């Protein structure tokens, strides 16, 4: 990786971690029980920045010079885990499981969403770094 872009990736990583933390620890608890629209918008922004964290980590940690071209199987797995987790959340909502009463049952699909997003970001970051190395 070119030394001229590494500081920008470090800034991206740090700012994405900061924004993700602020959104998830400050704004989501404030909006979650009452305002559904702001909760969805805040979670969407938090998920995007969370994915950026793993994208930047994939680019910073990747060493494509000595490795073969990375495949996208991790991203495929991440998309599958993300979609299945979202389907479970929709099933819980359709059945009528209250979020306020049973938070524990929502924890596993929520964890699946974050694992899926991490796999997607990591895989795309590694692949992008390998493509940039080939282009140089």
Rosetta silent file (secondary structure, phi, psi, omega in degrees, C-alpha in Angstrom):
SEQUENCE: XXXXXXXXXXXXXXXXXXXXXXXXXXXXXXXXXXXXXXXXXXXXXXXXXXXXXXXXXXXXXXXXXXXXXXXXXXXXXXXXXXXXXXXXXXXXXXXXXXXXXXXXXXXXXXXXXXXXXXXXXXXXXXXXXXXXXXXX
SCORE:     score description
SCORE:     0.000 S_00000001
   1 L     0.000  137.980  179.890    0.000    0.000    0.000 S_00000001
   2 L   -65.975  138.549 -178.666    1.285    3.427   -0.852 S_00000001
   3 H   -66.261  -20.640 -178.972    2.460    5.429    2.099 S_00000001
   4 H   -73.346  -23.614 -179.213    0.577    8.450    0.831 S_00000001
   5 H   -98.832  -16.971 -178.171   -2.826    6.765    1.390 S_00000001
   6 H   -58.822  -43.270  177.940   -2.190    4.999    4.695 S_00000001
   7 H   -62.066  -33.529  177.879   -2.828    8.124    6.840 S_00000001
   8 H   -67.222  -37.574  177.192   -6.160    8.631    5.087 S_00000001
   9 H   -67.953  -36.760  177.088   -7.176    5.060    5.865 S_00000001
  10 H   -65.480  -40.860  177.033   -6.173    5.525    9.501 S_00000001
  11 H   -64.381  -42.925  177.162   -8.291    8.710    9.643 S_00000001
  12 H   -60.468  -45.185  179.809  -11.199    6.828    8.022 S_00000001
  13 H   -61.270  -49.718 -178.832  -10.820    4.002   10.513 S_00000001
  14 H   -63.606  -43.724 -179.000  -10.664    6.296   13.526 S_00000001
  15 H   -70.458  -34.684  177.633  -13.551    8.504   12.469 S_00000001
  16 H   -67.415  -39.647  176.258  -15.724    5.509   11.553 S_00000001
  17 H   -63.070  -43.944 -179.586  -15.077    3.937   14.960 S_00000001
  18 H   -63.147  -48.781 -178.915  -15.901    7.232   16.679 S_00000001
  19 H   -65.331  -39.988  177.832  -19.106    7.846   14.715 S_00000001
  20 H   -61.286  -45.563  178.984  -20.226    4.226   15.148 S_00000001
  21 H   -62.425  -44.387  179.903  -19.698    4.448   18.890 S_00000001
  22 H   -63.418  -45.297 -178.632  -21.532    7.753   19.220 S_00000001
  23 H   -64.208  -44.893 -175.634  -24.484    6.553   17.141 S_00000001
  24 H   -77.593  -32.382 -176.402  -24.840    3.213   18.900 S_00000001
  25 H   -93.621  -22.753 -176.942  -24.159    4.358   22.449 S_00000001
  26 H  -108.481  -53.190 -171.451  -25.826    7.765   22.447 S_00000001
  27 H   -83.504  -40.453 -178.998  -28.510    8.107   19.808 S_00000001
  28 H   -60.752  -47.237  178.212  -29.956    4.589   19.465 S_00000001
  29 H   -63.886  -27.846  179.556  -30.858    4.283   23.178 S_00000001
  30 H   -70.760  -38.011 -174.616  -32.406    7.728   23.061 S_00000001
  31 H   -96.894  -21.245 -167.787  -34.700    6.950   20.104 S_00000001
  32 L   -54.261  -52.520 -174.039  -35.294    3.189   20.405 S_00000001
  33 L   -72.616  -30.454 -168.703  -38.405    2.877   22.523 S_00000001
  34 L  -104.762  -50.307 -170.526  -40.378    5.828   21.184 S_00000001
  35 L  -105.691  102.388 -175.305  -39.412    7.040   17.717 S_00000001
  36 H   -68.008  -42.488 -177.359  -39.263    4.236   15.148 S_00000001
  37 H   -62.662  -47.941  179.250  -38.245    6.425   12.188 S_00000001
  38 H   -67.491  -31.655  176.079  -35.277    8.033   13.951 S_00000001
  39 H   -64.571  -45.552 -179.728  -34.252    4.639   15.341 S_00000001
  40 H   -65.106  -42.644  178.958  -34.193    3.109   11.858 S_00000001
  41 H   -64.953  -41.773  179.561  -32.292    6.076   10.409 S_00000001
  42 H   -67.164  -43.152  177.732  -29.771    6.051   13.256 S_00000001
  43 H   -64.335  -39.807  177.743  -29.251    2.285   13.025 S_00000001
  44 H   -61.171  -44.258  177.288  -28.820    2.555    9.253 S_00000001
  45 H   -66.177  -39.056  177.609  -26.163    5.233    9.654 S_00000001
  46 H   -65.781  -38.301  177.670  -24.517    3.199   12.418 S_00000001
  47 H   -67.148  -38.384  178.670  -24.482    0.077   10.276 S_00000001
  48 H   -64.018  -45.347 -179.955  -22.902    1.998    7.397 S_00000001
  49 H   -70.020  -33.476  176.313  -20.121    3.381    9.602 S_00000001
  50 H   -62.626  -42.052  177.414  -19.643   -0.031   11.241 S_00000001
  51 H   -65.131  -37.399  176.609  -19.131   -1.559    7.790 S_00000001
  52 H   -62.670  -34.614  177.271  -16.651    1.244    6.987 S_00000001
  53 H   -58.789  -48.479 -177.820  -14.653    0.293   10.098 S_00000001
  54 H   -75.188  -27.656  172.470  -14.116   -3.228    8.784 S_00000001
  55 H   -61.962  -48.752 -179.956  -13.528   -1.972    5.244 S_00000001
  56 H   -64.878  -40.088  176.662  -10.715    0.256    6.527 S_00000001
  57 H   -61.980  -41.264  178.247   -9.344   -2.579    8.689 S_00000001
  58 H   -62.528  -35.579  179.164   -9.351   -4.885    5.676 S_00000001
  59 H   -77.540  -38.836 -177.345   -7.381   -2.350    3.671 S_00000001
  60 H   -71.009  -41.975 -174.450   -4.919   -1.430    6.424 S_00000001
  61 H   -83.616  -24.131 -176.188   -4.143   -4.996    7.516 S_00000001
  62 L   -62.123  141.668  174.918   -4.148   -6.590    4.042 S_00000001
  63 L  -128.093   76.988 -171.686   -0.801   -7.523    2.538 S_00000001
  64 H   -72.138  -13.682 -175.193   -1.714   -8.418   -1.040 S_00000001
  65 H   -63.910  -39.120 -176.876    1.841   -8.482   -2.400 S_00000001
  66 H   -99.616    4.168 -175.916    2.655  -11.931   -1.030 S_00000001
  67 L  -114.722  163.652  173.068   -0.840  -13.423   -1.240 S_00000001
  68 L   -77.630  168.470 -177.436   -3.048  -14.667   -4.002 S_00000001
  69 L   -62.981  123.879 -177.019   -5.991  -12.561   -5.127 S_00000001
  70 L   -68.072  140.574  177.263   -8.614  -12.611   -2.326 S_00000001
  71 L   -90.004  176.402 -176.496  -11.969  -14.116   -3.173 S_00000001
  72 L  -106.424   24.400 -179.946  -15.332  -12.757   -2.121 S_00000001
  73 H   -64.807  -35.395  178.193  -16.544  -15.806   -0.175 S_00000001
  74 H   -65.027  -38.478  177.233  -16.451  -13.876    3.086 S_00000001
  75 H   -67.520  -39.091  176.924  -18.687  -11.202    1.574 S_00000001
  76 H   -61.802  -44.187  177.426  -21.064  -13.877    0.282 S_00000001
  77 H   -64.056  -40.758  178.456  -21.220  -15.419    3.737 S_00000001
  78 H   -62.831  -41.061  177.716  -21.701  -11.967    5.270 S_00000001
  79 H   -64.268  -41.487  179.168  -24.607  -11.189    2.945 S_00000001
  80 H   -63.351  -46.180 -179.963  -26.200  -14.545    3.792 S_00000001
  81 H   -64.220  -41.408  178.530  -25.815  -14.016    7.557 S_00000001
  82 H   -60.855  -48.684 -177.809  -27.135  -10.451    7.244 S_00000001
  83 H   -67.361  -41.403  178.181  -30.216  -11.470    5.252 S_00000001
  84 H   -64.794  -39.979  178.516  -31.052  -14.461    7.459 S_00000001
  85 H   -64.725  -42.659  176.722  -30.706  -12.306   10.568 S_00000001
  86 H   -63.199  -38.183  176.788  -32.969   -9.633    9.091 S_00000001
  87 H   -63.622  -41.000  176.446  -35.516  -12.329    8.210 S_00000001
  88 H   -61.356  -42.113  177.503  -35.466  -13.603   11.789 S_00000001
  89 H   -62.088  -40.379  178.021  -36.093  -10.078   13.046 S_00000001
  90 H   -66.569  -38.036  177.028  -39.014   -9.724   10.639 S_00000001
  91 H   -64.258  -43.871  177.906  -40.437  -13.080   11.757 S_00000001
  92 H   -59.486  -40.458  179.159  -40.205  -12.017   15.404 S_00000001
  93 H   -68.853  -40.430 -179.369  -42.031   -8.812   14.547 S_00000001
  94 H   -68.125  -35.500  178.541  -44.688  -10.626   12.490 S_00000001
  95 H   -72.514  -26.825  178.312  -45.339  -13.161   15.243 S_00000001
  96 L   102.621   23.325  177.250  -45.720  -10.341   17.736 S_00000001
  97 L   -72.914  118.830 -176.848  -42.719  -10.818   19.994 S_00000001
  98 L   -74.187  136.435  179.207  -42.425   -7.505   21.879 S_00000001
  99 L   -67.981  -39.122 -176.682  -39.021   -5.819   21.779 S_00000001
 100 L   -68.536  -35.334 -175.067  -39.441   -4.286   25.214 S_00000001
 101 L   -79.461  -42.327 -174.026  -40.385   -7.544   26.932 S_00000001
 102 L  -127.346   83.322 -179.570  -37.872  -10.008   25.495 S_00000001
 103 L   -73.832  -31.491 -176.909  -34.678   -8.271   24.462 S_00000001
 104 H   -61.858  -33.774 -179.263  -32.640  -11.484   24.664 S_00000001
 105 H   -71.499  -24.194  177.245  -34.459  -13.141   21.770 S_00000001
 106 H   -84.612  -11.192 -174.950  -33.535  -10.212   19.527 S_00000001
 107 H   -68.483  -40.464 -177.511  -29.847  -10.394   20.514 S_00000001
 108 H   -66.540  -47.566  175.441  -28.873  -13.333   18.270 S_00000001
 109 H   -64.225  -34.499  177.484  -30.256  -11.852   15.020 S_00000001
 110 H   -64.735  -41.210  176.281  -28.774   -8.469   15.952 S_00000001
 111 H   -63.593  -38.350  177.124  -25.398  -10.105   16.472 S_00000001
 112 H   -62.450  -37.363  177.418  -25.817  -11.837   13.106 S_00000001
 113 H   -62.239  -46.018 -178.597  -26.398   -8.474   11.424 S_00000001
 114 H   -68.081  -37.060  176.547  -23.166   -7.079   12.847 S_00000001
 115 H   -65.217  -43.235  178.585  -21.186  -10.206   11.932 S_00000001
 116 H   -61.744  -44.267  178.772  -22.567  -10.057    8.385 S_00000001
 117 H   -64.828  -38.254  178.423  -21.704   -6.378    8.006 S_00000001
 118 H   -64.429  -42.629  179.143  -18.202   -6.986    9.360 S_00000001
 119 H   -64.665  -40.193  178.861  -17.603   -9.801    6.876 S_00000001
 120 H   -63.558  -50.608 -179.286  -18.860   -7.687    3.984 S_00000001
 121 H   -61.733  -44.033 -179.706  -16.691   -4.690    4.901 S_00000001
 122 H   -61.324  -46.676 -177.243  -13.594   -6.813    5.559 S_00000001
 123 H   -65.268  -43.408  179.295  -13.903   -8.714    2.294 S_00000001
 124 H   -67.036  -37.120  177.495  -14.448   -5.624    0.172 S_00000001
 125 H   -63.971  -45.397  178.149  -11.533   -3.860    1.883 S_00000001
 126 H   -62.978  -42.913 -179.011   -9.130   -6.732    1.231 S_00000001
 127 H   -65.265  -41.327  179.071  -10.279   -7.037   -2.365 S_00000001
 128 H   -62.579  -41.691  179.773   -9.928   -3.281   -2.944 S_00000001
 129 H   -65.967  -37.869  178.302   -6.389   -3.294   -1.582 S_00000001
 130 H   -66.738  -40.438  178.551   -5.457   -6.238   -3.833 S_00000001
 131 H   -65.287  -41.754  177.335   -6.904   -4.474   -6.877 S_00000001
 132 H   -63.402  -36.928  178.448   -5.000   -1.288   -6.000 S_00000001
 133 H   -66.353  -39.735  177.911   -1.779   -3.301   -5.652 S_00000001
 134 H   -66.704  -39.275 -178.656   -2.302   -4.836   -9.096 S_00000001
 135 H   -66.902  -27.658  178.811   -3.016   -1.411  -10.601 S_00000001
 136 L   -75.380    0.000    0.000    0.263   -0.052   -9.260 S_00000001
